[in-house]
Short mmCIF file of C-alpha atoms and ligand atoms in Angstrom, two decimals:
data_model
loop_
_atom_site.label_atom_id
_atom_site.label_comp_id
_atom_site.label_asym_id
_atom_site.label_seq_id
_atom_site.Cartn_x
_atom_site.Cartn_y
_atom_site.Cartn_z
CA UNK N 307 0.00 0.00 0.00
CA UNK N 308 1.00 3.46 -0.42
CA UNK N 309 0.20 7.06 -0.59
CA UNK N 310 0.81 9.04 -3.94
CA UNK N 311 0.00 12.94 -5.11
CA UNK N 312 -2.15 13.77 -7.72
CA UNK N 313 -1.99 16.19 -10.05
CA UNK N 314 -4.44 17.19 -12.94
CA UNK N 315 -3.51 14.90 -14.99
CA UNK N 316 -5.23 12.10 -12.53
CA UNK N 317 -8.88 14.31 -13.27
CA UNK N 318 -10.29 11.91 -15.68
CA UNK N 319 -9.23 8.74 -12.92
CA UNK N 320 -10.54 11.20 -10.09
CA UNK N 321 -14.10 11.83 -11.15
CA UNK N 322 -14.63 8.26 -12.42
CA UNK N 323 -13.88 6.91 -8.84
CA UNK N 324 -15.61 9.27 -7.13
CA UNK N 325 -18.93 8.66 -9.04
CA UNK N 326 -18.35 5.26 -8.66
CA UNK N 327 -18.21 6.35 -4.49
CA UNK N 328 -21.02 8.68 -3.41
CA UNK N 329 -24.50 10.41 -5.01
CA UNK N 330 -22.73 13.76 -4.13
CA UNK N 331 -19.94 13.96 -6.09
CA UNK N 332 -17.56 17.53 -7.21
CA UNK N 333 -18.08 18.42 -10.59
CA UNK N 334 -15.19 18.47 -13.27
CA UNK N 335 -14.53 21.97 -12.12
CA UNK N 336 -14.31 21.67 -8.77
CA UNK N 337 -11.71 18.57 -9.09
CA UNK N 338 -9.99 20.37 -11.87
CA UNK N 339 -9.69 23.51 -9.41
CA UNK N 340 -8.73 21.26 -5.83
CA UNK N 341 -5.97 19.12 -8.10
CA UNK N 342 -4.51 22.53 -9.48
CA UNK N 343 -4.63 24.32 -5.76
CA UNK N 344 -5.04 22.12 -3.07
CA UNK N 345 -3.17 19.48 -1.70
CA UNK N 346 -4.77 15.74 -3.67
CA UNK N 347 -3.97 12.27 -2.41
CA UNK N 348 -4.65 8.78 -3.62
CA UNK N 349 -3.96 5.15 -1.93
CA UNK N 350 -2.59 2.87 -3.90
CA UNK N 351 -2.77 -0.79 -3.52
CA UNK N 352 -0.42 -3.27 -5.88
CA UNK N 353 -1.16 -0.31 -8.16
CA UNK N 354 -4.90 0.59 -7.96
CA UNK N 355 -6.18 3.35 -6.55
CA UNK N 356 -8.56 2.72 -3.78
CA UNK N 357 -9.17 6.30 -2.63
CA UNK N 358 -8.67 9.37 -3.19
CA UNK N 359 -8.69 12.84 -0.77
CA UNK N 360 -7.85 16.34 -1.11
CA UNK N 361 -7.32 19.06 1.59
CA UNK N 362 -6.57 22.48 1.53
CA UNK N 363 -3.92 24.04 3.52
CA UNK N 364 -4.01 27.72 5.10
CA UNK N 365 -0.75 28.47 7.49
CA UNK N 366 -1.39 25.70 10.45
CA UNK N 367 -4.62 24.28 9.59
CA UNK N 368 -5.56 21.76 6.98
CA UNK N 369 -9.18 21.05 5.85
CA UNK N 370 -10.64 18.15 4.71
CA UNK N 371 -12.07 18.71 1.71
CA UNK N 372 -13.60 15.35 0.09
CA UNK N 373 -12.64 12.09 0.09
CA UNK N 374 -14.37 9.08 -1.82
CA UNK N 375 -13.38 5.00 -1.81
CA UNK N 376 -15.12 3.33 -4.47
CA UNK N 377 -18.84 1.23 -3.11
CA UNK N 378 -17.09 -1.95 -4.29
CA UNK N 379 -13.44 -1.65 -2.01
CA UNK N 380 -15.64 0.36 1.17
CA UNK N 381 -15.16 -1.13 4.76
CA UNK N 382 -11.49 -2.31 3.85
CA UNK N 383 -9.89 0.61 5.82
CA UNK N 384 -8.92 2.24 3.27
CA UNK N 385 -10.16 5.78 3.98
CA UNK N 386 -8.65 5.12 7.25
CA UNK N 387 -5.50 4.02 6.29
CA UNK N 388 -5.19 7.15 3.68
CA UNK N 389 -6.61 9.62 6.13
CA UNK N 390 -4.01 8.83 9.27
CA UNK N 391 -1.22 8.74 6.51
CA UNK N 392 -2.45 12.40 5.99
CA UNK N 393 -3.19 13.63 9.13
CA UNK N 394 0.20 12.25 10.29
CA UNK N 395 2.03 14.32 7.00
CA UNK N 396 0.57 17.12 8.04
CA UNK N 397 1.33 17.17 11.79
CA UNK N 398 4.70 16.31 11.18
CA UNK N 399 4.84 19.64 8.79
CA UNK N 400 3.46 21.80 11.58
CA UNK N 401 0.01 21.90 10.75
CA UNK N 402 -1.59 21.63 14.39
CA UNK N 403 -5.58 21.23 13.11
CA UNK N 404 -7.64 19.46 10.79
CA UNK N 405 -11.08 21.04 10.23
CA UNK N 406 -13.60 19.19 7.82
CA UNK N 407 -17.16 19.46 7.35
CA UNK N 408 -19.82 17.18 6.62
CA UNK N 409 -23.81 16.19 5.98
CA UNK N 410 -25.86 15.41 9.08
CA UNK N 411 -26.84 12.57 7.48
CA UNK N 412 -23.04 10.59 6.55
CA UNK N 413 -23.27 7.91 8.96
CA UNK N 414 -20.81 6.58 7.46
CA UNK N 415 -18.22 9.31 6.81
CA UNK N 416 -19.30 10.48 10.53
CA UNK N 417 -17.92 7.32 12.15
CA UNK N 418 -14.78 7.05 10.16
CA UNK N 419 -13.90 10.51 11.34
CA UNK N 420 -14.98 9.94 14.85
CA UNK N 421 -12.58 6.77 14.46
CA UNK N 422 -9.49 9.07 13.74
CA UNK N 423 -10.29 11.59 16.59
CA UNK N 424 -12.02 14.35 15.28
CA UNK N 425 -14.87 15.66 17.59
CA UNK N 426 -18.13 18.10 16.51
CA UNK N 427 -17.10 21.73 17.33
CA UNK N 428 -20.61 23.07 15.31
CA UNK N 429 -23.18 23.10 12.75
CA UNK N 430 -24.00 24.91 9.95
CA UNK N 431 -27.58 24.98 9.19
CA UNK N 432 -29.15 23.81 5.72
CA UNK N 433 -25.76 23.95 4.71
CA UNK N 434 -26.08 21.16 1.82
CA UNK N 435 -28.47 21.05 -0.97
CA UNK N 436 -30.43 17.56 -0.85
CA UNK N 437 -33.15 16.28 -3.04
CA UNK N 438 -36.06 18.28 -1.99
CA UNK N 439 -34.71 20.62 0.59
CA UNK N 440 -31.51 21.22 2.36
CA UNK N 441 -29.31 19.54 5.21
CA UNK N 442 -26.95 20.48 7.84
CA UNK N 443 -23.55 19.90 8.00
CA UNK N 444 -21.38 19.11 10.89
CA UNK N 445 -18.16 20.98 11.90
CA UNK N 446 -15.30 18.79 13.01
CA UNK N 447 -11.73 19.42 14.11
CA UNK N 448 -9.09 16.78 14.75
CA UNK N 449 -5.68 18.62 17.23
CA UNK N 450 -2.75 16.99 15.54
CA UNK N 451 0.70 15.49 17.31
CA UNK N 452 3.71 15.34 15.63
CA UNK N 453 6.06 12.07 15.99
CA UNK N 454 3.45 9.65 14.07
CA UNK N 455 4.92 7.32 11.65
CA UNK N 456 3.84 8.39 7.63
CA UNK N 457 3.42 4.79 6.55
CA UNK N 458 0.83 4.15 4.79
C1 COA A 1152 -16.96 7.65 3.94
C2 COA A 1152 -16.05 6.72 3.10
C3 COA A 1152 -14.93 7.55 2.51
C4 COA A 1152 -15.46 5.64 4.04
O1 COA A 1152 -14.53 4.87 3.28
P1 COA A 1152 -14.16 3.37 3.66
O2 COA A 1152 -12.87 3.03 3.01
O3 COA A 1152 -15.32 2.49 3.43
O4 COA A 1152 -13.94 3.49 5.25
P2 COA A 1152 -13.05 2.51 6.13
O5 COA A 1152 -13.20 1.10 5.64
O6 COA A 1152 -11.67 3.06 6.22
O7 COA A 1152 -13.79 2.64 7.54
C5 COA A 1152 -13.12 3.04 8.74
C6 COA A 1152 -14.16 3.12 9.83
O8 COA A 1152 -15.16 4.09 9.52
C7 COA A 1152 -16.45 3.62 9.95
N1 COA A 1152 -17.29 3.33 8.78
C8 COA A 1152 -16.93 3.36 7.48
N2 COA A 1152 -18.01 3.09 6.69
C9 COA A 1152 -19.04 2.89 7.53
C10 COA A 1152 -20.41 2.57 7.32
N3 COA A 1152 -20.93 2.39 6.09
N4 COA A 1152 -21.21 2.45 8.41
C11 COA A 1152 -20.72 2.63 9.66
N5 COA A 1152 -19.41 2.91 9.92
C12 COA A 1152 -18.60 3.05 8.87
C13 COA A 1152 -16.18 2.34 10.71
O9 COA A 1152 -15.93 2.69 12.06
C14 COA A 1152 -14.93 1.85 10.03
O10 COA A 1152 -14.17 0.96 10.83
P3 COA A 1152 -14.56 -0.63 10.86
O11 COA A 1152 -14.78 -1.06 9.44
O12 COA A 1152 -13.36 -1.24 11.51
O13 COA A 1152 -15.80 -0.72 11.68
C15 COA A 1152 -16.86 6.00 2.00
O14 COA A 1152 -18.03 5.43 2.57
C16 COA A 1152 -17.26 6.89 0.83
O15 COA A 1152 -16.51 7.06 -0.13
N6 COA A 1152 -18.48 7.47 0.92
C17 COA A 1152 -18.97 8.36 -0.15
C18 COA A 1152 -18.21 9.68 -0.18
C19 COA A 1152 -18.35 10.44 1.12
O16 COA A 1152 -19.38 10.42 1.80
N7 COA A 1152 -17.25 11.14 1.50
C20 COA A 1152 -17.22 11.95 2.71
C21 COA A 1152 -17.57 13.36 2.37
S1 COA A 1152 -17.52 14.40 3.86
#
């Protein structure tokens, strides 16, 4: 297994995993915009990518932007194994939070980052569009520690 950056050429790669992942995927642009600007990861395993994440970075705080594992390869630990790989980068680089943000209603997402130590520090009401209405989105920040192993 390891960890890899993208850049734009991966777009193509990016948006077919990620609407093979989730019903609310980024459009073209907004990949096309994170992989130019923001800081894009995949996991790699004998070759294959398995997921793929992207934060941005501001001074001493990353945010999680999105991150998508294709339905076929999720509950293998692989968002979990990229995600600590990342978190552990960027504490190790002096970034000393990880903010992210995410729908009420992502049990799964929700556990995974409850997993990795991130707690709810707010809400943001009908923050997400959703067939029919809105939803809103939890605010979560993980407080990083330098010294963790990188491996992915
Ligand atoms: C959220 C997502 C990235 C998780 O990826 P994954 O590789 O399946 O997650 P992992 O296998 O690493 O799971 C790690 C832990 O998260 C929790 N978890 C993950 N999926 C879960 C689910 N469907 N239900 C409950 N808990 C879940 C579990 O605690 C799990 O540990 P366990 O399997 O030992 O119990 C994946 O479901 C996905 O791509 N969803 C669509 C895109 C999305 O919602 N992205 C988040 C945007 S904020």
């Amino acid at each position: 297994m390891s960890v890899e950056r993208l850049s734009h050429e991966a777009l193509d790669r990016v948006l077919a995993l990620e609407a093979e992942s989730s019903p609310y995927c980024w459009s073209r642009a907004d990949w096309q915009s994170s992989l130019k600007s923001d800081d894009c990861f995949e996991l790699l395993n004998e070759g294959q990518t398995m997921a793929v994440v992207a934060f941005s970075v501001v001074f001493d705080e990353a945010n999680l932007l999105n991150i998508a594992v294709p339905v076929q390869a999720q509950r293998r630990g692989y968002a979990r194994q990229l995600l600590q790989y990342c978190l552990n980068h960027y504490a190790n680089n002096g970034i000393k939070h990880c903010f992210l943000e995410v729908r009420r209603s992502n049990a799964a997402a929700i556990a995974l980052y409850e997993k990795l130590g991130f707690s709810v520090i707010g809400e943001r009401k009908n923050y997400y569009p959703v067939t029919g209405g809105r939803e809103d989105a939890l605010v979560y920040i993980c407080r990083l520690q330098q010294g963790e192993s990188e491996d992915a």
